[in-house]
Coordinates of C-alpha atoms and ligand atoms in Angstrom, one line a residue:
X1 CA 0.0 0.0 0.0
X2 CA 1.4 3.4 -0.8
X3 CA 2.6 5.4 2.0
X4 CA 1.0 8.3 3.6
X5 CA 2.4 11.7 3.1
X6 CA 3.4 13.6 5.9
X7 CA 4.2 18.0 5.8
X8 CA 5.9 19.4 9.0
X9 CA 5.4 23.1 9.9
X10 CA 8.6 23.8 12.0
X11 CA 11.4 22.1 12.7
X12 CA 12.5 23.2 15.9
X13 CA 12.2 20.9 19.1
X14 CA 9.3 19.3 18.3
X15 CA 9.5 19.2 14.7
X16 CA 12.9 17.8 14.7
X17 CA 12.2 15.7 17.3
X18 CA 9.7 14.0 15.3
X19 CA 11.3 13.5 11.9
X20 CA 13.8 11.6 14.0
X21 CA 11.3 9.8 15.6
X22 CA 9.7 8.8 12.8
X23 CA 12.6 7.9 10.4
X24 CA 14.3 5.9 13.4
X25 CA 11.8 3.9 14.3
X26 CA 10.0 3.5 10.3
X27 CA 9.7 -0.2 10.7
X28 CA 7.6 -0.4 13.5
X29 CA 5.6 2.2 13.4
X30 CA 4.1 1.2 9.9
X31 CA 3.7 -2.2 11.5
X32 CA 1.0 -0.3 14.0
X33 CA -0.1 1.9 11.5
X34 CA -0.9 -0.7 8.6
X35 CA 1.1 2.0 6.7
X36 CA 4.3 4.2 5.8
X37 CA 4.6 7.4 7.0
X38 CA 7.0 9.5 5.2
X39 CA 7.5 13.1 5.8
X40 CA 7.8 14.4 2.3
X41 CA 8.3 18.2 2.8
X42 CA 8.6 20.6 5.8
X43 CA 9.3 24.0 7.0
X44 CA 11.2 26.4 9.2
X45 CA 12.4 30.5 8.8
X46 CA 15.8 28.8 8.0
X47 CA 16.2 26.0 5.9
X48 CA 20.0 26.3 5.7
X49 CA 20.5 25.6 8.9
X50 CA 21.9 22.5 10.6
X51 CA 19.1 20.3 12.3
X52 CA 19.3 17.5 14.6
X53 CA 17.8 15.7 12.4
X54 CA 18.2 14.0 8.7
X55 CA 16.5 16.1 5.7
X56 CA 18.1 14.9 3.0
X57 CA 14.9 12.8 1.9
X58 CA 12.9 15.7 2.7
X59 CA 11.5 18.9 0.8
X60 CA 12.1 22.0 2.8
X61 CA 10.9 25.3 2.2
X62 CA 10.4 28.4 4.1
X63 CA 6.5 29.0 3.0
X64 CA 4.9 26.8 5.7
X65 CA 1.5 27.7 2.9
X66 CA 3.5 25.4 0.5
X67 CA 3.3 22.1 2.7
X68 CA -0.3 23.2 3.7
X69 CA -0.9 23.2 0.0
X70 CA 0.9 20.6 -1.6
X71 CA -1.1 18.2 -2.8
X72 CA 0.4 14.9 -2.0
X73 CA 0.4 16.0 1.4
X74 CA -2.7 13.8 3.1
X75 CA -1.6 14.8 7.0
X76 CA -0.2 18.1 7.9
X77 CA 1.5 18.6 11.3
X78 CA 1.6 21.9 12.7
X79 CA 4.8 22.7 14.9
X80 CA 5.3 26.4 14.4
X81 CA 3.8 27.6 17.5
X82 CA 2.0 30.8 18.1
X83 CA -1.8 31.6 17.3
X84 CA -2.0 34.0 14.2
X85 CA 0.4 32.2 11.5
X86 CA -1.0 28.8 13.1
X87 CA -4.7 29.5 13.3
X88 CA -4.4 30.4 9.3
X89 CA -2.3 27.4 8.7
X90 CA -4.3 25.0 10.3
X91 CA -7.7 26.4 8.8
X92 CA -6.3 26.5 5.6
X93 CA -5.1 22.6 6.0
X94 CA -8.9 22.1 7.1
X95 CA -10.3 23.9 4.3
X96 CA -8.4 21.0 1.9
X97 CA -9.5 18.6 3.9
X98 CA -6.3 17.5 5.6
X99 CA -5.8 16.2 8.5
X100 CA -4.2 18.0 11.1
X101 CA -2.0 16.9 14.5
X102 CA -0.6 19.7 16.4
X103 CA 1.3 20.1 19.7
X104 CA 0.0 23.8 20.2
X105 CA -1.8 24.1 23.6
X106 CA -2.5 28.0 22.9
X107 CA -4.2 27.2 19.0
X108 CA -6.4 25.0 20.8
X109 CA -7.1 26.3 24.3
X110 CA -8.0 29.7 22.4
X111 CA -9.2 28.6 19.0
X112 CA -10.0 24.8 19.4
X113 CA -13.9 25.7 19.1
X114 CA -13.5 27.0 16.0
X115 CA -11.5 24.7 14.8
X116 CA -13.2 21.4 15.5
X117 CA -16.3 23.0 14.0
X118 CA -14.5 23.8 10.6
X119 CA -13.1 20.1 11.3
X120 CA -16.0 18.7 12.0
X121 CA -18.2 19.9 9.1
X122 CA -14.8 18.7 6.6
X123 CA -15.2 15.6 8.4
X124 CA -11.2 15.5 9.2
X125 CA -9.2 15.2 12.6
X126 CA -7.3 17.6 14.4
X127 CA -5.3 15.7 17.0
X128 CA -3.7 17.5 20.1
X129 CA -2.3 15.0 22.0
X130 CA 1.2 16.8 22.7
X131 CA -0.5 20.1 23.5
X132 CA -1.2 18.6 27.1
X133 CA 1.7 17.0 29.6
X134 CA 4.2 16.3 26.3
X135 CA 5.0 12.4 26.4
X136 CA 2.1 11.9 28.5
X137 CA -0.8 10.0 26.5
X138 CA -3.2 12.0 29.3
X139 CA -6.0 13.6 26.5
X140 CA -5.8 9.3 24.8
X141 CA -6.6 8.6 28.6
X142 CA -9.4 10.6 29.5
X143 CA -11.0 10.9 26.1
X144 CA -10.4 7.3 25.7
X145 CA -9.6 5.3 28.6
X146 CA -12.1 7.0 31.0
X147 CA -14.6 7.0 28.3
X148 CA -17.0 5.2 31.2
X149 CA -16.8 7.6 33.4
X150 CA -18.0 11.1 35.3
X151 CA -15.1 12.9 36.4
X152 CA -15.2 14.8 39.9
X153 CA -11.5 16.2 39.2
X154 CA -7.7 16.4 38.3
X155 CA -5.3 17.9 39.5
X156 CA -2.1 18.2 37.1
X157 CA 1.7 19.4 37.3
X158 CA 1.5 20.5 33.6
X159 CA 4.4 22.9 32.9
X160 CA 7.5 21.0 32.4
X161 CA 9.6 25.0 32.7
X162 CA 7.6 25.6 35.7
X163 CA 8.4 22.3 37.5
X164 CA 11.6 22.2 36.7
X165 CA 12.5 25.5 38.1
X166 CA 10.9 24.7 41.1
X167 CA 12.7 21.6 42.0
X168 CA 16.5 23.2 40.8
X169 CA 15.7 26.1 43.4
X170 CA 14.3 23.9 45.7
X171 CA 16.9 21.4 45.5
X172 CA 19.8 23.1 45.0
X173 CA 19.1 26.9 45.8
X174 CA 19.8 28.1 42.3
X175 CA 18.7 31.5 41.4
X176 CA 15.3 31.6 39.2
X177 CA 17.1 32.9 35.8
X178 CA 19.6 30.8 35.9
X179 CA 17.1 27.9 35.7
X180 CA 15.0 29.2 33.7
X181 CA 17.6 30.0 31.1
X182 CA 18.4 26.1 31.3
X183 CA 15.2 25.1 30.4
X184 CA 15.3 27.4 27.5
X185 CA 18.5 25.7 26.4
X186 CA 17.4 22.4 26.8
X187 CA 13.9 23.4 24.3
X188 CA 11.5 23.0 27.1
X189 CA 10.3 26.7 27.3
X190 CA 8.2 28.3 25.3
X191 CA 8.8 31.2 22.5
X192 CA 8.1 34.0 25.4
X193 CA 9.0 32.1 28.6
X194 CA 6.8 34.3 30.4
X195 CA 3.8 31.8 29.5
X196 CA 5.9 28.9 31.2
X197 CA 6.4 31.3 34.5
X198 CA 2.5 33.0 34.6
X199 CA 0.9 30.6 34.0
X200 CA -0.6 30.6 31.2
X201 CA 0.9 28.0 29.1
X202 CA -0.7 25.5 32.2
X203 CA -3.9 27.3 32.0
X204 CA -4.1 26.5 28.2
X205 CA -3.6 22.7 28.9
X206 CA -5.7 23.3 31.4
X207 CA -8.7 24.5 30.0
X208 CA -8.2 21.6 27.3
X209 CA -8.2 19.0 29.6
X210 CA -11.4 20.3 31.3
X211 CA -13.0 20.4 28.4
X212 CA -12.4 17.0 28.0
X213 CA -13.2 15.4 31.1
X214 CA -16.2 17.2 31.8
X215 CA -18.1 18.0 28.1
X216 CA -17.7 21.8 28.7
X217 CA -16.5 24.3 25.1
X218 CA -13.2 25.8 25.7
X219 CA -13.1 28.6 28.2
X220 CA -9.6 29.8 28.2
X221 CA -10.2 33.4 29.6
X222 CA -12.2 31.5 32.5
X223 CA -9.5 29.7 33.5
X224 CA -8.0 31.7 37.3
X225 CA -3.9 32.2 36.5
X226 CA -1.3 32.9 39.2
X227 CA 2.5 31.7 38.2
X228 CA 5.3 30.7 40.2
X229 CA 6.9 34.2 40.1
X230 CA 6.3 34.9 43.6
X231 CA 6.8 31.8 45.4
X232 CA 9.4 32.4 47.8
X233 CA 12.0 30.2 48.9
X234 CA 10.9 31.1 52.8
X235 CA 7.3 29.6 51.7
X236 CA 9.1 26.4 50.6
X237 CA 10.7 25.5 53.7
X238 CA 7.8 26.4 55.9
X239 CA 5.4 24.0 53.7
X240 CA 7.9 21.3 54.3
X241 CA 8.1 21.8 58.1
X242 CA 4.3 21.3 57.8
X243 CA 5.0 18.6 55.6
X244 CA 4.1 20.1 52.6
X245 CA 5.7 20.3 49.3
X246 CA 4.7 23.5 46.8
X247 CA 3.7 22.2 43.3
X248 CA 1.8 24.7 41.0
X249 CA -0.6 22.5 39.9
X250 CA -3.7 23.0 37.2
X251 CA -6.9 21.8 39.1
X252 CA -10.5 21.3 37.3
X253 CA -13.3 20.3 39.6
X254 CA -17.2 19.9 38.5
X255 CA -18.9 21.1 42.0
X256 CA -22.9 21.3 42.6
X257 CA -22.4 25.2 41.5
X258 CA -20.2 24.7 38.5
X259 CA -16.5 24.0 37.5
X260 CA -13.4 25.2 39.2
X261 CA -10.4 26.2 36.7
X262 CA -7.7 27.1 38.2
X263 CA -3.8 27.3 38.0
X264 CA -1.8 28.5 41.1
X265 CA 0.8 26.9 43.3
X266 CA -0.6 24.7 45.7
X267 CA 0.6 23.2 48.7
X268 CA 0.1 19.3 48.2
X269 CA 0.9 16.7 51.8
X270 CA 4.5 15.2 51.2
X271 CA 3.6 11.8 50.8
X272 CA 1.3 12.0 48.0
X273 CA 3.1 10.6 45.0
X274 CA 2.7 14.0 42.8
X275 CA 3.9 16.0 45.5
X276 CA 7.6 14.1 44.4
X277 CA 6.9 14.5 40.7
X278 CA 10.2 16.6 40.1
X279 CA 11.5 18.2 37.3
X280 CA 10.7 18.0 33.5
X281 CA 8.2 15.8 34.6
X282 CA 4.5 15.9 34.9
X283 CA 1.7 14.4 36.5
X284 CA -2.0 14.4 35.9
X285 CA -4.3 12.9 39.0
X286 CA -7.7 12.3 37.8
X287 CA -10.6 11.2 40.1
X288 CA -13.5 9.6 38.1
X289 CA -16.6 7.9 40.0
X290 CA -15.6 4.3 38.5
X291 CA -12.3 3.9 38.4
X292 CA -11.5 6.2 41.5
X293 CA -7.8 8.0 41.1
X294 CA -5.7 7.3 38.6
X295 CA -2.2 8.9 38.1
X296 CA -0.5 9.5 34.7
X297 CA 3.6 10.4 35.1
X298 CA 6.0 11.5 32.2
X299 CA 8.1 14.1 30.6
X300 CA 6.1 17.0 30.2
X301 CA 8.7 18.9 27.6
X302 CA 11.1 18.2 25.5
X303 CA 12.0 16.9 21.7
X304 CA 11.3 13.3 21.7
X305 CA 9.0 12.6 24.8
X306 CA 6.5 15.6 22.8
X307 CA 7.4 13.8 19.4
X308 CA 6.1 10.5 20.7
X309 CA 2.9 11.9 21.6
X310 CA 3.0 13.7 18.1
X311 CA 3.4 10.8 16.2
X312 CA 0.9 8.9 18.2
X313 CA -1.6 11.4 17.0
X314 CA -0.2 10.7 13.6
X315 CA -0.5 6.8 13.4
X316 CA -4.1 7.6 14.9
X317 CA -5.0 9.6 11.9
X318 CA -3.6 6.8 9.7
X319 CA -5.6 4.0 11.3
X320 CA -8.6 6.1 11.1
X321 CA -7.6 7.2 7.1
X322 CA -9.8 4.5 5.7
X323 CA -13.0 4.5 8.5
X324 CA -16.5 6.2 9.0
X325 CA -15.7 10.1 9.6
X326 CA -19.1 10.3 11.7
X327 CA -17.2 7.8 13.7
X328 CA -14.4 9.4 14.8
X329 CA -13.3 10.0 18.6
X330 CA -15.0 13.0 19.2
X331 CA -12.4 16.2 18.9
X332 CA -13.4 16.7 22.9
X333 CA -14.4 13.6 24.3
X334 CA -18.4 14.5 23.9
X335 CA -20.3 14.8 20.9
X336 CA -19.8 18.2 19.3
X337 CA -23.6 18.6 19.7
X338 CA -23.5 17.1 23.6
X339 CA -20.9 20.1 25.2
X340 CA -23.2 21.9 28.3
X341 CA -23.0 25.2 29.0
X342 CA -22.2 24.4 33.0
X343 CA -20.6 28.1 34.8
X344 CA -17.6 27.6 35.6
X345 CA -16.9 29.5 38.7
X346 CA -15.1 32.6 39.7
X347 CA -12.0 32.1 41.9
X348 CA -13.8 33.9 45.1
X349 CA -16.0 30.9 44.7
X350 CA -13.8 28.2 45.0
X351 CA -13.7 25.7 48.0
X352 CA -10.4 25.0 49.4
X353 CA -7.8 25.0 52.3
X354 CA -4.8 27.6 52.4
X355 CA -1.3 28.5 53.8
X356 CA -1.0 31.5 54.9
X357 CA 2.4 33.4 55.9
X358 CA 2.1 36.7 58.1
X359 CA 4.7 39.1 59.5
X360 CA 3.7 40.2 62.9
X361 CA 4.7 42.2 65.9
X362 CA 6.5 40.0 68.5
X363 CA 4.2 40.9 71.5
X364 CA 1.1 39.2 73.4
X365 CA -2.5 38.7 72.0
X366 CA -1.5 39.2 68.1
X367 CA -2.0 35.5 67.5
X368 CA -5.2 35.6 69.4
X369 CA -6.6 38.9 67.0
X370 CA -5.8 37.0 64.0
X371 CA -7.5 33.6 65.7
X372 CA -10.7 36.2 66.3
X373 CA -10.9 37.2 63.1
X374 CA -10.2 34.3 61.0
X375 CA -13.2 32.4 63.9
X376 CA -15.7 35.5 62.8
X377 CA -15.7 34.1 59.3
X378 CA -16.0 30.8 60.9
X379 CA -12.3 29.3 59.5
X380 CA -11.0 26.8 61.5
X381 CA -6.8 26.5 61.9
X382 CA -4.8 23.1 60.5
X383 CA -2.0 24.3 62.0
X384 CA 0.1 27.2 63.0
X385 CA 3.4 27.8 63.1
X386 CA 5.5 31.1 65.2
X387 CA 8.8 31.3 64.2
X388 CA 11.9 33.0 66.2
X389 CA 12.2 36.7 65.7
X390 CA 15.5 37.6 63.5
X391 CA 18.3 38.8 65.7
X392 CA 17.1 42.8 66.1
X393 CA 14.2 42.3 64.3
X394 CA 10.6 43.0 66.3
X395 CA 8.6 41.0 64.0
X396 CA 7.6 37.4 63.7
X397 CA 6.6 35.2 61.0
X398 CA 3.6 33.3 61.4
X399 CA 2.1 30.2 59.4
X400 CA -1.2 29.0 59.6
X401 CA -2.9 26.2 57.7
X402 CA -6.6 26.9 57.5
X403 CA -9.2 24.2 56.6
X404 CA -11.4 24.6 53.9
X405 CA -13.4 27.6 53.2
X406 CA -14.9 29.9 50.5
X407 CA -12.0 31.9 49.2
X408 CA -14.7 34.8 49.2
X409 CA -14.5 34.5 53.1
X410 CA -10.8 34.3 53.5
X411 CA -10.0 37.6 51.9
X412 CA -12.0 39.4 53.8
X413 CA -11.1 37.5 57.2
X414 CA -7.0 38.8 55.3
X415 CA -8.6 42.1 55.1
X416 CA -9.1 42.7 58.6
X417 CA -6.1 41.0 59.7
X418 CA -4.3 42.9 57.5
X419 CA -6.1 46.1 58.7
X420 CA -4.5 45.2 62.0
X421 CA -1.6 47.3 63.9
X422 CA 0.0 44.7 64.3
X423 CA 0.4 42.6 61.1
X424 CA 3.1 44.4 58.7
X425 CA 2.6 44.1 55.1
X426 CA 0.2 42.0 53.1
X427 CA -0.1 38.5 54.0
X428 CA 1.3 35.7 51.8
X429 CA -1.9 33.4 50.7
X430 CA -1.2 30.1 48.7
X431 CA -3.6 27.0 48.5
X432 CA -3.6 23.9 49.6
X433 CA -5.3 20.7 48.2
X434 CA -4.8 17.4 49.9
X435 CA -6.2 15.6 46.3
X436 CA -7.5 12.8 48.6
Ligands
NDP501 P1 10.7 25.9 18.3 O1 10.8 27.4 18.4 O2 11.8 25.1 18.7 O3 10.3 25.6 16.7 C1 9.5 26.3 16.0 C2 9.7 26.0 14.5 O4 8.8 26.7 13.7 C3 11.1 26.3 14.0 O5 11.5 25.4 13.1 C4 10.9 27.7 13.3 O6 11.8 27.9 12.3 C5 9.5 27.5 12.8 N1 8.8 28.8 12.7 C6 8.6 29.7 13.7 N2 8.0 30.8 13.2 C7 7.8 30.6 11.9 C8 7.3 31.4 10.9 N3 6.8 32.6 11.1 N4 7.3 30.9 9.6 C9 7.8 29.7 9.4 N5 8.3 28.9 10.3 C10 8.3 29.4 11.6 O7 9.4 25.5 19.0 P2 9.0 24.1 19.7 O8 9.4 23.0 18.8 O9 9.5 24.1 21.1 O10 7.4 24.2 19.9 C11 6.6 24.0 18.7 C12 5.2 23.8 19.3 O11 5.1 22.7 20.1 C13 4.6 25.0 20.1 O12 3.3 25.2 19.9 C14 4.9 24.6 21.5 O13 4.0 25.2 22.5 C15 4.6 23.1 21.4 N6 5.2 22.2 22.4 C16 6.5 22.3 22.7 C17 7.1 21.4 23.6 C18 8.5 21.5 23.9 O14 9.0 20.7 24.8 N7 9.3 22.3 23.3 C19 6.3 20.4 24.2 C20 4.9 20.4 23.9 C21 4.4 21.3 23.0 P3 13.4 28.0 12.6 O15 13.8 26.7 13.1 O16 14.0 28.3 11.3 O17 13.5 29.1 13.6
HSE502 N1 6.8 24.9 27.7 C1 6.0 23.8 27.9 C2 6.4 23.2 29.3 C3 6.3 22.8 26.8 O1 7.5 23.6 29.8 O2 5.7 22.4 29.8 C4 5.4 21.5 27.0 O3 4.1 21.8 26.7

């Protein structure tokens, strides 16, 4: 059987992480696929450069238009990055009735609706599988694997960057940039870093991976971002003398009143097994009413962990080349005419524990205030923690774990302890989930 012809928009990380993927291993992936796959043309700014991988059998241009366009070209895999050039490249694939794979979280976190719909009515696939947790088949799993079930939540370390400059500082005390330039180095980051550090490049997976566990459209801008810029290194040792580690995590969760979406850090108990998910890597936790938890661990970045999840989406489309379009795994898990309109919930809504650090006077009766005020919104204390004043310093860190409460009610119970003579600054507030 003739083989099927494969164009590759960008051939940076991912994109030359994949055409060695799927050169190197040929044989065995056309033994799953019931096909060749041969990447016949591709593109990037500049084709004269070196790659770390072998062109010679392949076209290259610098028009990524021309591989949308070529005609031989049946799947066309988009690895450019970025939403404008993308958006039009994709559509334009679409419009010809390709089939499209991508590994770009932002396209389909902020586009995906439109996209699937134009998909949908040309009756080809767009698969994603990369854009969420890199190597980790996570979007297979829930889409596919958890097809029998209603999920209450997951809770996900999905920023390889983020992760990764966690643990270095954490571990070995290195300065943010200096990490942070590593990961750059090492192709884990993204184009502007600053998504990898906000937030937001989580909050895209994030709102992907809601969509499809709970049957909801794509709701990027509802999605509650706070990045790891301002976790302090104090924070991280006083979570793990509570026994705590910080992780920021992505955390959906369908309530009676709606859906949670949220990225933040979060303080997570030591001993569960995502608390130790270090690194590069990532970890989803999902909670489904069948199955109960189930925990999927992997790279979360880099060349050939993303390309295996890349050409997994690729062999997928190939098995599927020759079947019933109407019976295709829905782009989001749910029948494009079975998504609900549920509300997905403002953050001063949300339901959950918190750490909170405060810098108080060093005299009697402060901690009883604070105790007052956090009792008049009726928040009960985990824990509290008083540390030793600095030598000459007047003030006193204090730590107290709260148990769960309406954020709405914590910031004003912070209000008025912050409204106190007593309490210098603002107070530090990070959340805590014990994902029991
Ligand atoms: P890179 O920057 O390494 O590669 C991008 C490629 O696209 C390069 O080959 C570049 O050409 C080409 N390119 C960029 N802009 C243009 C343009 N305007 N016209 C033509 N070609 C262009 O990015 P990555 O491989 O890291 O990321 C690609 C996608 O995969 C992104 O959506 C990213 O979010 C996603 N992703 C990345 C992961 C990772 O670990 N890096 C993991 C999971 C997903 P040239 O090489 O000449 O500069
Ligand atoms: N920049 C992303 C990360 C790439 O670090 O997780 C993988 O999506």
């Amino acid at each position: 059987m003739e083989s099927v012809k494969v164009g590759l928009l960008g051939l940076g990380t991912v994109g030359g992480g994949t055409a060695n993927v799927l050169q190197r291993n040929a044989d065995e992936i056309a033994r799953r696929a019931g096909r060749e796959i041969q990447v016949v043309c591709a593109s990037a700014r500049d084709i004269t450069r070196s790659r770390g991988c072998d062109v010679d059998t392949i076209r290259l241009t610098t028009d990524p238009m021309e591989v949308v366009c070529d005609p031989v070209v049946e799947i066309v895999v988009e690895l450019i990055g970025g939403t404008t050039l993308a958006l039009e490249l994709v559509l334009k694939a679409i419009e010809q009735g390709k089939h499209v794979v991508t590994a770009n979280k932002a396209l389909i976190a902020l586009h995906g609706n439109e996209i699937f719909a134009k998909a949908n009515e040309k009756g080809v696939m767009v698969a994603f599988e990369a854009a969420v947790a890199g190597g980790i088949p996570i979007i297979k799993a829930i889409r596919e694997g958890l097809t029998g079930n209603q999920i209450n939540w997951l809770a996900g370390i999905i920023n390889g960057t983020g992760n990764f400059i966690l643990t270095e500082m954490r571990d070995k005390g290195r300065a943010f940039d200096d990490v942070l330039k590593e990961a750059q180095a090492r192709g884990y980051a993204e184009a502007d870093p600053t998504f990898d550090v906000e937030g937001i490049d989580a909050a895209h997976k994030l709102a992907i991976l809601a969509s499809i566990a709970f049957g909801i459209p794509l709701q990027f801008e509802k999605v509650f971002t706070e990045g790891i810029g301002n976790v302090a290194r104090e924070d991280v040792v006083y979570a793990e003398e509570l026994g705590y580690r910080i992780k920021h995590l992505g955390i959906a969760r369908k309530t009676s009143q709606g859906v949670e979406l949220r990225v933040h850090p979060t303080l997570i108990p030591e001993k569960r097994l995502i608390a130790n998910v270090d690194g590069v890597m990532n970890a989803v936790l999902v909670d489904a009413d069948a199955v109960g938890p189930t925990l999927y661990y992997g790279a979360g970045a880099g060349a050939e962990p993303t390309a295996s999840a890349v050409v997994a989406d690729v062999v997928d489309v190939v098995r599927m080349l020759t079947s019933d379009p109407e019976n295709h795994v829905p782009h989001l898990a749910f029948q494009a005419d079975a998504l609900t309109d549920t509300t997905v919930l403002p953050i001063e809504a949300v339901v959950t524990a918190y750490y909170l650090r405060l810098c108080v006077d060093d005299k009697p009766g402060v901690l009883a205030d604070i105790a007052r005020l956090l009792a008049d919104q009726e928040i009960s204390i985990e824990a509290l923690l008083q540390k030793e004043p600095a030598e000459d310093k007047q003030v006193v860190p204090v730590i107290i774990l709260t148990q769960r409460v309406v954020e709405r009610e914590l910031n004003a119970a912070i209000a008025s302890i912050e409204a106190l003579d007593s309490v210098k600054g603002s107070a530090t507030k990070i959340r805590l989930e014990t994902l029991k």
